[in-house]
mmCIF file of C-alpha atoms in Angstrom:
data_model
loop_
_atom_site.group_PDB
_atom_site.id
_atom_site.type_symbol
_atom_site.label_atom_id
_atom_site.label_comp_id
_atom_site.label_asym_id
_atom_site.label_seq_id
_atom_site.Cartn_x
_atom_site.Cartn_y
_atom_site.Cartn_z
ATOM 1 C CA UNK A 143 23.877 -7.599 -19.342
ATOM 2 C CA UNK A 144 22.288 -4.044 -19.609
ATOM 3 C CA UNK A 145 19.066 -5.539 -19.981
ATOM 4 C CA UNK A 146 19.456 -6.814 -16.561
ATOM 5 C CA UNK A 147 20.723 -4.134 -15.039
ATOM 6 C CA UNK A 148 17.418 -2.316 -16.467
ATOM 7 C CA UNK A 149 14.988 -4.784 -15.787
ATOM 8 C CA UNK A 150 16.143 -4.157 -11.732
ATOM 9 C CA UNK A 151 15.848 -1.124 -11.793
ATOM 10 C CA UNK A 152 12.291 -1.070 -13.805
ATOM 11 C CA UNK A 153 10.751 -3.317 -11.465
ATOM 12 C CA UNK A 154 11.828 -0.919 -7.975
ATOM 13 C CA UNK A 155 10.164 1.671 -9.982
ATOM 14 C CA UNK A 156 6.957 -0.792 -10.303
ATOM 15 C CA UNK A 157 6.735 -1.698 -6.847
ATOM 16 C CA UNK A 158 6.818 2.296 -5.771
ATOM 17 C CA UNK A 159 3.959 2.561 -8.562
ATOM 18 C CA UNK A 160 1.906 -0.748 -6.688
ATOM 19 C CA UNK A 161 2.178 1.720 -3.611
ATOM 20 C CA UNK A 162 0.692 4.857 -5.510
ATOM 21 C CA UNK A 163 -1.698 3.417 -7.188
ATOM 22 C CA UNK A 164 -2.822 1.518 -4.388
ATOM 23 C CA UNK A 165 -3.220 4.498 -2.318
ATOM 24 C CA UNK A 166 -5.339 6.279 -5.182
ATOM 25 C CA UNK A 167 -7.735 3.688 -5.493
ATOM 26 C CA UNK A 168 -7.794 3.934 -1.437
ATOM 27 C CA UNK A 169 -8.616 7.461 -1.782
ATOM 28 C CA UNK A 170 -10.854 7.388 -4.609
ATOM 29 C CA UNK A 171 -12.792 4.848 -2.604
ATOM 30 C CA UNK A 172 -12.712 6.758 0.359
ATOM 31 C CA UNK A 173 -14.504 9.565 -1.328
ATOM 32 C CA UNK A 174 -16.917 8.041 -3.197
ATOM 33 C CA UNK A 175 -17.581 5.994 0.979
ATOM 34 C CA UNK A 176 -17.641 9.308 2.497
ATOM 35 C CA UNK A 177 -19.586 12.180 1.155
ATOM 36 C CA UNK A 178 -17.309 15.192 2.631
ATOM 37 C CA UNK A 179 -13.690 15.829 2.225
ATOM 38 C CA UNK A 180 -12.767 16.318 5.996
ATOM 39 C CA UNK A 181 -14.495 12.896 6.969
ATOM 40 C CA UNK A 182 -12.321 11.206 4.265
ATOM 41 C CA UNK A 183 -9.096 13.236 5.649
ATOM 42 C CA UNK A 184 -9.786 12.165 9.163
ATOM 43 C CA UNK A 185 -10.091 8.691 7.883
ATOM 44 C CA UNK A 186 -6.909 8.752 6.277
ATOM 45 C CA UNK A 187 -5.315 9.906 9.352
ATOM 46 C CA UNK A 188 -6.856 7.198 11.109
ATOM 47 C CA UNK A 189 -5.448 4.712 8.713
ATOM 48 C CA UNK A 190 -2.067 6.022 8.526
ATOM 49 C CA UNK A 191 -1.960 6.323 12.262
ATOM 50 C CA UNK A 192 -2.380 2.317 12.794
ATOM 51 C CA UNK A 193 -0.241 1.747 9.636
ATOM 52 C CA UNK A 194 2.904 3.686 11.698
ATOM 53 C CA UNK A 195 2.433 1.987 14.806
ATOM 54 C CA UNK A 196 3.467 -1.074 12.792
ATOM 55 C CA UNK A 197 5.548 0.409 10.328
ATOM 56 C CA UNK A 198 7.851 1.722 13.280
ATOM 57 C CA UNK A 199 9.019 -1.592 14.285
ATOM 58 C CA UNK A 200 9.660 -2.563 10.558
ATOM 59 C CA UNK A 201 11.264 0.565 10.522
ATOM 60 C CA UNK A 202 13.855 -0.013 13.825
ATOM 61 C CA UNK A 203 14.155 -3.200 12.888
ATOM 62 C CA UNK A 204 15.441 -3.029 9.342
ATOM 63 C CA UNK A 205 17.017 0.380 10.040
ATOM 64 C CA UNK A 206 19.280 -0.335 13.331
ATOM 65 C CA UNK A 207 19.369 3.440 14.413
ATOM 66 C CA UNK A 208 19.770 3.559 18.144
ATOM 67 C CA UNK A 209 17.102 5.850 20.218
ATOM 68 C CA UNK A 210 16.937 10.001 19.499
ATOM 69 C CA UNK A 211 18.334 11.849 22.021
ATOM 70 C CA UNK A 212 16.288 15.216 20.633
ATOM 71 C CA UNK A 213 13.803 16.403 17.915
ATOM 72 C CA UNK A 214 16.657 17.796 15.324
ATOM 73 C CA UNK A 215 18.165 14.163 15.865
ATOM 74 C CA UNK A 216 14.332 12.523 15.224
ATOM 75 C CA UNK A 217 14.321 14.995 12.052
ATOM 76 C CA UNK A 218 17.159 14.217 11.010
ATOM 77 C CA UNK A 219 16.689 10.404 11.121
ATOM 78 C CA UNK A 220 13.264 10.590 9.750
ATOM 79 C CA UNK A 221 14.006 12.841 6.778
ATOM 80 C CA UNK A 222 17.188 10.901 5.998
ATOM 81 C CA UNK A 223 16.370 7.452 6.885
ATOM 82 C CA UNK A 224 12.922 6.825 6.986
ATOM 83 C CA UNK A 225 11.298 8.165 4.144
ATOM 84 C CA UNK A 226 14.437 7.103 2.462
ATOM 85 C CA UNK A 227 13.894 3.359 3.158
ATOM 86 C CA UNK A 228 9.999 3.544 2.094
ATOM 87 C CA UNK A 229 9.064 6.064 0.052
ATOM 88 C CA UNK A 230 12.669 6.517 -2.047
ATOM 89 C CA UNK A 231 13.084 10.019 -1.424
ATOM 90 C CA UNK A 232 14.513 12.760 1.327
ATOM 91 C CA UNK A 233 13.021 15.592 2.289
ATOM 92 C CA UNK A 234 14.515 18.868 3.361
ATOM 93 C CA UNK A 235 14.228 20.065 7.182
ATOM 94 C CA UNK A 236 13.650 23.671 7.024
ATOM 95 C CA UNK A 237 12.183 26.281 9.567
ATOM 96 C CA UNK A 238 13.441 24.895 12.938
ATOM 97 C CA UNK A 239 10.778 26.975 15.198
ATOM 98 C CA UNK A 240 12.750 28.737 17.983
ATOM 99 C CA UNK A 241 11.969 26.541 20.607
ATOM 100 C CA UNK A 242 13.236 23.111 18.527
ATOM 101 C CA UNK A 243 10.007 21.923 18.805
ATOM 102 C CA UNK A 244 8.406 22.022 15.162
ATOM 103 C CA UNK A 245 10.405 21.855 11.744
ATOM 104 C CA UNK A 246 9.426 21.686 8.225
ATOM 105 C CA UNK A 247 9.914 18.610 6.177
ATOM 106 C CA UNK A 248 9.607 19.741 2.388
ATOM 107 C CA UNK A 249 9.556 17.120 -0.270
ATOM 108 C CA UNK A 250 10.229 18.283 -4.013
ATOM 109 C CA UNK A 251 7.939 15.727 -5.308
ATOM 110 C CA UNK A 252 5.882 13.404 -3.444
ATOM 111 C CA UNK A 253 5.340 10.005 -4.714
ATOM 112 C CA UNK A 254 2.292 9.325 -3.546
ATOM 113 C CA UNK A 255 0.892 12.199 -6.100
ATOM 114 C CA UNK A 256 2.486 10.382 -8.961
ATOM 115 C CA UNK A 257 -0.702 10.075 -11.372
ATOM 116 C CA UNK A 258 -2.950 12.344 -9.486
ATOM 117 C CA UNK A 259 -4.628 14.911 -10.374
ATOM 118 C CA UNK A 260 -7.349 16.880 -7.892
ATOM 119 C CA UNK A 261 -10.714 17.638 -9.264
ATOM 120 C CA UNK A 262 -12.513 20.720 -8.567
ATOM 121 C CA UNK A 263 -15.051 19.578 -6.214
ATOM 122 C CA UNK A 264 -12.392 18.091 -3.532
ATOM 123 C CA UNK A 265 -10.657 21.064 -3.119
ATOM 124 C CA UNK A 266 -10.035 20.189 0.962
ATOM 125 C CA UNK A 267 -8.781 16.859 0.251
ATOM 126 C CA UNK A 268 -5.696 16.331 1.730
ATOM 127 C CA UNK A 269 -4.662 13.707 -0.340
ATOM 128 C CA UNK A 270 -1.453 12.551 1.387
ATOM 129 C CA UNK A 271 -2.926 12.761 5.110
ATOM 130 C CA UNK A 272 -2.007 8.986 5.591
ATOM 131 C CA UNK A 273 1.319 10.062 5.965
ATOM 132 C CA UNK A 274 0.630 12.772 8.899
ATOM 133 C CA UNK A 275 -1.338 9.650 10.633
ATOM 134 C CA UNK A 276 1.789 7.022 9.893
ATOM 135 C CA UNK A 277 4.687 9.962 11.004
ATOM 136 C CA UNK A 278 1.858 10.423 14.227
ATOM 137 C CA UNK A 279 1.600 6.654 14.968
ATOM 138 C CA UNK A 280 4.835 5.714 14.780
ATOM 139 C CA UNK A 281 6.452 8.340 16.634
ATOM 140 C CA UNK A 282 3.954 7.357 19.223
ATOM 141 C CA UNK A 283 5.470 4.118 20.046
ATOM 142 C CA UNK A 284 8.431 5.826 20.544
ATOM 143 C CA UNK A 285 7.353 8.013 23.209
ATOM 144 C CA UNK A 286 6.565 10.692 21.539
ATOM 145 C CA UNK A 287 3.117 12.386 21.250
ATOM 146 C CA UNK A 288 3.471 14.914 17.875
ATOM 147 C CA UNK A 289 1.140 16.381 15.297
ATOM 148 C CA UNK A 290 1.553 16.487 11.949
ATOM 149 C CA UNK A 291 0.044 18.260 9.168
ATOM 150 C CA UNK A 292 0.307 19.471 5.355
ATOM 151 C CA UNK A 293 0.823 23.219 5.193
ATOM 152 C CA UNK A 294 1.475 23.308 1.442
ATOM 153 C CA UNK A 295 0.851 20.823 -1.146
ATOM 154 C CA UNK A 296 1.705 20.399 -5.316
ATOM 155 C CA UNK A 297 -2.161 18.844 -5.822
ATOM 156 C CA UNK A 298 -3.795 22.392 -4.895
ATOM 157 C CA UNK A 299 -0.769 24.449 -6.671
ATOM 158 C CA UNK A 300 2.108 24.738 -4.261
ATOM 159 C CA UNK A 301 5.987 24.670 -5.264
ATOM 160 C CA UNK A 302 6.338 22.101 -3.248
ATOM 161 C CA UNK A 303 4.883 19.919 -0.302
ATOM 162 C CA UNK A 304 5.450 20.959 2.848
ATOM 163 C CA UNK A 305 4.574 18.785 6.446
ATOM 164 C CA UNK A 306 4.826 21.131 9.393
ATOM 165 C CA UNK A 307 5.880 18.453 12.435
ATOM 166 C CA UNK A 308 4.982 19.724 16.003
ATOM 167 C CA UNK A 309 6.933 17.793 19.083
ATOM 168 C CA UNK A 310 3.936 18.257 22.112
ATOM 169 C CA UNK A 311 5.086 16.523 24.827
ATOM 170 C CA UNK A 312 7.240 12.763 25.792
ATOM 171 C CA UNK A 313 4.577 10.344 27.033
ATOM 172 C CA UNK A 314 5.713 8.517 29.691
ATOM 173 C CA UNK A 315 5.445 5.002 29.913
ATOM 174 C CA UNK A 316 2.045 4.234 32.480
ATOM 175 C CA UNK A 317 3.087 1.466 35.049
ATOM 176 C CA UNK A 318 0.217 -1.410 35.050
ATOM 177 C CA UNK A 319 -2.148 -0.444 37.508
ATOM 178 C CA UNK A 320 -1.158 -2.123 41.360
ATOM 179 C CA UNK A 321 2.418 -1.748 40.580
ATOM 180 C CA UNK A 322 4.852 0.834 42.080
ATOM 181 C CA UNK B 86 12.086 1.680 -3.595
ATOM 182 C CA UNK B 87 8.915 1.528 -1.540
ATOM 183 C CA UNK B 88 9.085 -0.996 0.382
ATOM 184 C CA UNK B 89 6.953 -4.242 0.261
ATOM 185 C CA UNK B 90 6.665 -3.693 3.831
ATOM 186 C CA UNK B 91 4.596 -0.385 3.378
ATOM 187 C CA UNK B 92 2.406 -2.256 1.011
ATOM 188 C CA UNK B 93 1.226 -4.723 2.845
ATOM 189 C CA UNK B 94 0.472 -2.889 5.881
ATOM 190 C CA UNK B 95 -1.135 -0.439 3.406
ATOM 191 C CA UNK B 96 -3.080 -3.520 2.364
ATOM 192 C CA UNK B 97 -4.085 -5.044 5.605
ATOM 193 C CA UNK B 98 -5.640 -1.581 6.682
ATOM 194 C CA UNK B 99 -7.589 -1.210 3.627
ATOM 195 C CA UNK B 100 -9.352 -4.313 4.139
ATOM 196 C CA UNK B 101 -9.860 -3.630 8.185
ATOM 197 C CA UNK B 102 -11.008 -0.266 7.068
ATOM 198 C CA UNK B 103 -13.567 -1.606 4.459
ATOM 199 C CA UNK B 104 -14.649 -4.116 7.271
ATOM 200 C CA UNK B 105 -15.309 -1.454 9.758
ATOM 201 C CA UNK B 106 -17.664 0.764 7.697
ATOM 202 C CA UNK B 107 -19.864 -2.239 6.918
ATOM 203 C CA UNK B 108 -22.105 -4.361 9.133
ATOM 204 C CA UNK B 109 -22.649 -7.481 9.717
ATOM 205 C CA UNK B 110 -24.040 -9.855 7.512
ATOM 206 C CA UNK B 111 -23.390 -11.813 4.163
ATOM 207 C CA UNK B 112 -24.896 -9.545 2.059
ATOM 208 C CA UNK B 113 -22.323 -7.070 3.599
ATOM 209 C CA UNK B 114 -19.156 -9.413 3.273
ATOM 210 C CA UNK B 115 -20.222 -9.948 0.045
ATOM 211 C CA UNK B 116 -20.103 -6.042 -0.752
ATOM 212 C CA UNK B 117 -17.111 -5.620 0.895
ATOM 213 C CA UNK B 118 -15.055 -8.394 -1.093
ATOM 214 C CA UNK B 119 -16.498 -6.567 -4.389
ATOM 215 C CA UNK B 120 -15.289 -3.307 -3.300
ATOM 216 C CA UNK B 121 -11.289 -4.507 -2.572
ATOM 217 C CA UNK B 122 -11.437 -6.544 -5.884
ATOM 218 C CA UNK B 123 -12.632 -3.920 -7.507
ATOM 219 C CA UNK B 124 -9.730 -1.535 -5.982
ATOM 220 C CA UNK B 125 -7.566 -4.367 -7.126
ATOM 221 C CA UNK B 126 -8.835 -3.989 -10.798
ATOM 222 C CA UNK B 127 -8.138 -0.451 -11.007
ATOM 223 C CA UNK B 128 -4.811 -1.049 -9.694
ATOM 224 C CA UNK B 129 -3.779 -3.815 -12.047
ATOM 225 C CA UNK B 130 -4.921 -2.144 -14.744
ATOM 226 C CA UNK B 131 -2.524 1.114 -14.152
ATOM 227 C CA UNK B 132 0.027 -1.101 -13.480
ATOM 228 C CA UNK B 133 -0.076 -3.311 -16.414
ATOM 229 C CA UNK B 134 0.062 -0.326 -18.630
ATOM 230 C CA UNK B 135 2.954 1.148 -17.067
ATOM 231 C CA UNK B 136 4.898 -2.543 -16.990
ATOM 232 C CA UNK B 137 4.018 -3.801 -20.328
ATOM 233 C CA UNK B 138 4.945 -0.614 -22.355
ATOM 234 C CA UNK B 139 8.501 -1.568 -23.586
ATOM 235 C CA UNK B 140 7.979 -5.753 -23.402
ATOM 236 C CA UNK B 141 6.943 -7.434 -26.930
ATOM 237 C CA UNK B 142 3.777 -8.256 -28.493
ATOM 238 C CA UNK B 143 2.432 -11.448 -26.418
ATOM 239 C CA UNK B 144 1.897 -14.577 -28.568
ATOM 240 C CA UNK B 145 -1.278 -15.866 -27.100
ATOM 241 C CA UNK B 146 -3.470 -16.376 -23.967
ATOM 242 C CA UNK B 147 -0.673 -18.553 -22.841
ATOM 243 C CA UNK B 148 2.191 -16.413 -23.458
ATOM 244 C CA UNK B 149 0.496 -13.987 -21.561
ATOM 245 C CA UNK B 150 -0.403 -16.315 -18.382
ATOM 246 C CA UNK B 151 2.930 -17.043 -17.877
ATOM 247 C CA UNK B 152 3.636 -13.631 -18.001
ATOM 248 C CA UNK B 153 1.828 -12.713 -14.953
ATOM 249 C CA UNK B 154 2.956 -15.367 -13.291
ATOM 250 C CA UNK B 155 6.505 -14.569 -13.721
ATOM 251 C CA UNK B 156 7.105 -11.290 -14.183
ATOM 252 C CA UNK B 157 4.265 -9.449 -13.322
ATOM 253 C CA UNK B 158 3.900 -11.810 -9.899
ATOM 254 C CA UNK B 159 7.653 -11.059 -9.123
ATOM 255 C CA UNK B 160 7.438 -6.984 -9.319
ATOM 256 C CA UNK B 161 4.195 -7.200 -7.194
ATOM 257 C CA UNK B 162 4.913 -9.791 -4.767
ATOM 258 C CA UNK B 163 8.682 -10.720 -4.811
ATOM 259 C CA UNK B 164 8.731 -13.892 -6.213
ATOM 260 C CA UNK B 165 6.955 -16.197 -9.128
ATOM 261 C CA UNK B 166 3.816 -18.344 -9.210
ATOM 262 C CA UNK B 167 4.795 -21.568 -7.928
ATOM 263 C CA UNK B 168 2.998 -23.799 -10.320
ATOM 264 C CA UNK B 169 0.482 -22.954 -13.072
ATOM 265 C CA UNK B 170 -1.893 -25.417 -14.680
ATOM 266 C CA UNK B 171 -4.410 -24.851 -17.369
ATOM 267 C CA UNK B 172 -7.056 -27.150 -18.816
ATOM 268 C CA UNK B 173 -6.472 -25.374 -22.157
ATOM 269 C CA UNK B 174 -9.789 -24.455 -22.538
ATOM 270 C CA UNK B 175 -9.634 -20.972 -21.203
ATOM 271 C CA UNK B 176 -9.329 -22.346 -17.348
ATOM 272 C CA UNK B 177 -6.013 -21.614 -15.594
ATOM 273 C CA UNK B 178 -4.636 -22.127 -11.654
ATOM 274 C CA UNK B 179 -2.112 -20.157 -10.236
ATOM 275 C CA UNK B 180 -0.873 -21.315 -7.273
ATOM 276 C CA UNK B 181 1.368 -19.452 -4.873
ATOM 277 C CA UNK B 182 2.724 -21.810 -2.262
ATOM 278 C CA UNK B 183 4.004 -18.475 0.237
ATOM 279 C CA UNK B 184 1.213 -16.069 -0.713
ATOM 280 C CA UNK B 185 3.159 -12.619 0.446
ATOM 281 C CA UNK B 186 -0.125 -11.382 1.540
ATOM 282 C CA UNK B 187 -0.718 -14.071 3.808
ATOM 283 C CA UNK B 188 2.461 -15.491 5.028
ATOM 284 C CA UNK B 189 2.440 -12.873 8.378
ATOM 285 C CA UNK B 190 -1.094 -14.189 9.190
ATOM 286 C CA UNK B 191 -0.537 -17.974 9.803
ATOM 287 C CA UNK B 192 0.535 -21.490 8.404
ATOM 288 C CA UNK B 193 -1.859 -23.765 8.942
ATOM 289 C CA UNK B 194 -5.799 -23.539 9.248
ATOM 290 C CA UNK B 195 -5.666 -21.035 11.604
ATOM 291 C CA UNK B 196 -7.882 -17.718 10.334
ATOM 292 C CA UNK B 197 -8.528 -19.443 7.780
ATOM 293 C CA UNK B 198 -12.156 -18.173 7.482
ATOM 294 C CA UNK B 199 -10.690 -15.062 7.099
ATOM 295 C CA UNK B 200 -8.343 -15.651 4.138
ATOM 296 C CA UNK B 201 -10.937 -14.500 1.653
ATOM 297 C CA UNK B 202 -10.443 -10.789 2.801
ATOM 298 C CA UNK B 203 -7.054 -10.544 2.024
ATOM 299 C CA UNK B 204 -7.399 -12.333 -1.408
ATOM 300 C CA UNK B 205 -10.315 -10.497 -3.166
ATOM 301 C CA UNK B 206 -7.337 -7.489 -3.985
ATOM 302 C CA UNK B 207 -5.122 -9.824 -5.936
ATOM 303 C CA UNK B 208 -8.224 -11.684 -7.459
ATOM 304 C CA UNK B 209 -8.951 -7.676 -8.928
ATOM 305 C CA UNK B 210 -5.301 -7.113 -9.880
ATOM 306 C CA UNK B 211 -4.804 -10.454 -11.748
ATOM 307 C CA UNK B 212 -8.178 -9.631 -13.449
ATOM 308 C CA UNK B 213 -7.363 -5.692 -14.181
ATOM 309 C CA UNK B 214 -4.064 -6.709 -15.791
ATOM 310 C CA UNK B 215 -6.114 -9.361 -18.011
ATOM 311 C CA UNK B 216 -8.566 -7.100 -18.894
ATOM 312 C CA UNK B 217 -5.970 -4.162 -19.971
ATOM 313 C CA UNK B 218 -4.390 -7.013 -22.139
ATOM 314 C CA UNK B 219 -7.530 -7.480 -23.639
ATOM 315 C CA UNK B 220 -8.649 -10.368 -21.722
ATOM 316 C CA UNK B 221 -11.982 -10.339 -20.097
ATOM 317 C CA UNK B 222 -12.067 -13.192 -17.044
ATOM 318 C CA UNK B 223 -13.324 -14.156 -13.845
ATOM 319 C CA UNK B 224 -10.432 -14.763 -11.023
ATOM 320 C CA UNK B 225 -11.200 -16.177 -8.119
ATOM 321 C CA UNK B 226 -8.838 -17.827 -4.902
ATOM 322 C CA UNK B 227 -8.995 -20.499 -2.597
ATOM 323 C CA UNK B 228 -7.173 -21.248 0.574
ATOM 324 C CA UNK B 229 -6.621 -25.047 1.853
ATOM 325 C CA UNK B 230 -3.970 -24.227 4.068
ATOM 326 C CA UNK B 231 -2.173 -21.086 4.847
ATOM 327 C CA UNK B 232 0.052 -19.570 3.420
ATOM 328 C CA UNK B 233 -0.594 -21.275 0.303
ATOM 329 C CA UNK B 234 -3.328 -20.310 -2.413
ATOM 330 C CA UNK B 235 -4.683 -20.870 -5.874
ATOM 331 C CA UNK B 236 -6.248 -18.107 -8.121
ATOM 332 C CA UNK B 237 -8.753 -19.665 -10.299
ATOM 333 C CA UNK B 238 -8.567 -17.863 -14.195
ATOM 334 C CA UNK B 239 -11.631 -18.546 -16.118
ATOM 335 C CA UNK B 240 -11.189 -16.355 -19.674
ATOM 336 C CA UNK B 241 -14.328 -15.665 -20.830
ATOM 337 C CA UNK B 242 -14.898 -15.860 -24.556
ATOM 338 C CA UNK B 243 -16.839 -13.040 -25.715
#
């Protein structure tokens, strides 16, 4: 019976390590594609940002949470809920800016940095920038136009990893053009 | 704990992103199936090690086929290989009648052409698991009719 209950929760842990390594062979491929470290960061981005436009509905469909009604309640839902659900872990919201537009999200340990170590020569590699373009793409289809980036980061040294999220403005939805 | 969902999407945009950077062309398609099977090895090869580190010594080249199939297929993709056949002479087919990979793309013919995009990762994890249990082969898949596949195992005797 034990060896059940371990063999469940063994293969969770695999299919979290499918994701990781997955992404690193992404990234190493990316690098050796692309000979400069901001091309393969933008590229990332890119990637993440059409893997969150998707991943949203996944997300609101699976997750039943009704609409925000501000950024601490977005935060909230995507520190609690969100990376929950996918990535198995919940970051902390820290440094509310005064305006309640930007926060903090910190993880203690990202999973995506699992096996990973950076080598010298990529030393402005943002490794994890998919998820800035997936947090970006997502929240776009919600009507809301953000930024996100890494501020600190365990690959170059940092405590911990820190994503700085930056509400800019709602984007309202564009009537077709001819109707009123 | 992450979920399957993230993977596949993860996937998809790997092999639209590979597609973009190259041009047209079958030399080109060619190259780009090589590089996502080649992603694939290095994938199954990590992931091999990390599964197989507790499990028993395997018994032979069959004992180890039916692993992937079962267990490994079921962490990766959910569920088991459907039917596997072997000639016993180092050929084997896997066949997946609900390949998770291609079930949200159609079930039928339709994109069908397009099938081999989205197979050449798995061919390169089924062969990167081999090859870290000490099996050199060459995996290859075919598509009749979506969503169902077969990955072709030829072991190659060295």
């Amino acid at each position: 019976m034990s060896r059940q209950a371990n063999r469940g929760t063994e293969s969770k842990k695999m299919s979290s390590e499918l994701f990781t390594l997955t992404y690193g062979a992404l990234v190493t491929q990316l690098c050796k594609d692309y000979e400069n470290d901001e091309d393969v960061n933008k590229q990332l981005d890119k990637m993440g940002y059409n893997i969150g436009v998707r991943l949203i509905e996944d997300f609101l469909a699976r997750s039943n949470v009704g609409r925000c009604h501000d950024f601490r309640e977005t935060a909230d839902v995507i520190a609690k809920v969100a990376f929950k659900m996918y990535l198995g872990i919940t970051p902390s919201i820290t440094n509310w800016s005064p305006a309640g537009d930007e926060f903090s999200l910190i993880l203690e340990n990202n999973p995506l940095v699992d096996f990973v170590e950076l080598p010298d020569n990529h030393s402005s590699l943002i490794y994890s920038n998919l998820l800035c373009g997936v947090l970006r793409g997502a929240l776009e289809m919600v009507q809301m136009a953000v930024e996100a980036k890494f501020v600190q980061d365990t690959l170059k040294g940092d405590s911990v990893t820190e994503i700085r999220m930056r509400f800019i403005r709602r984007i309202e939805d564009n009537l077709p053009a001819g109707e009123e | 704990m992450a979920d399957e969902a993230l993977f596949l999407l993860l996937h998809n945009e790997m092999v639209s992103g590979v597609y973009k950077s190259a041009e047209q062309g079958e030399v080109e398609n060619g190259r780009c199936i090589t590089k996502l099977e080649n992603m694939g090895f290095r994938v199954g090869q990590g992931l091999i090690e990390r599964f197989t580190k507790d499990t028993a010594r395997f018994k032979d080249e069959l004992d180890i086929m039916k692993f992937i199939c079962k267990d490994f297929w079921t962490t990766v993709f959910k569920k088991q290989i459907d039917n596997l056949r072997t000639n016993h002479q180092g050929i084997y087919v896997l066949q997946d009648n609900k390949f998770r990979l291609l079930t949200q793309m159609s079930s039928g013919k339709q994109y069908l052409e397009h099938a081999s995009k989205y197979l050449a990762f798995t061919c390169g994890l089924i062969r990167g698991g081999l090859s870290n249990l000490g099996i050199k082969s060459i995996v290859t898949a075919e598509v009749s009719s979506m969503p169902a596949c077969k990955f072709q195992v030829m072991i190659q005797k060295l």
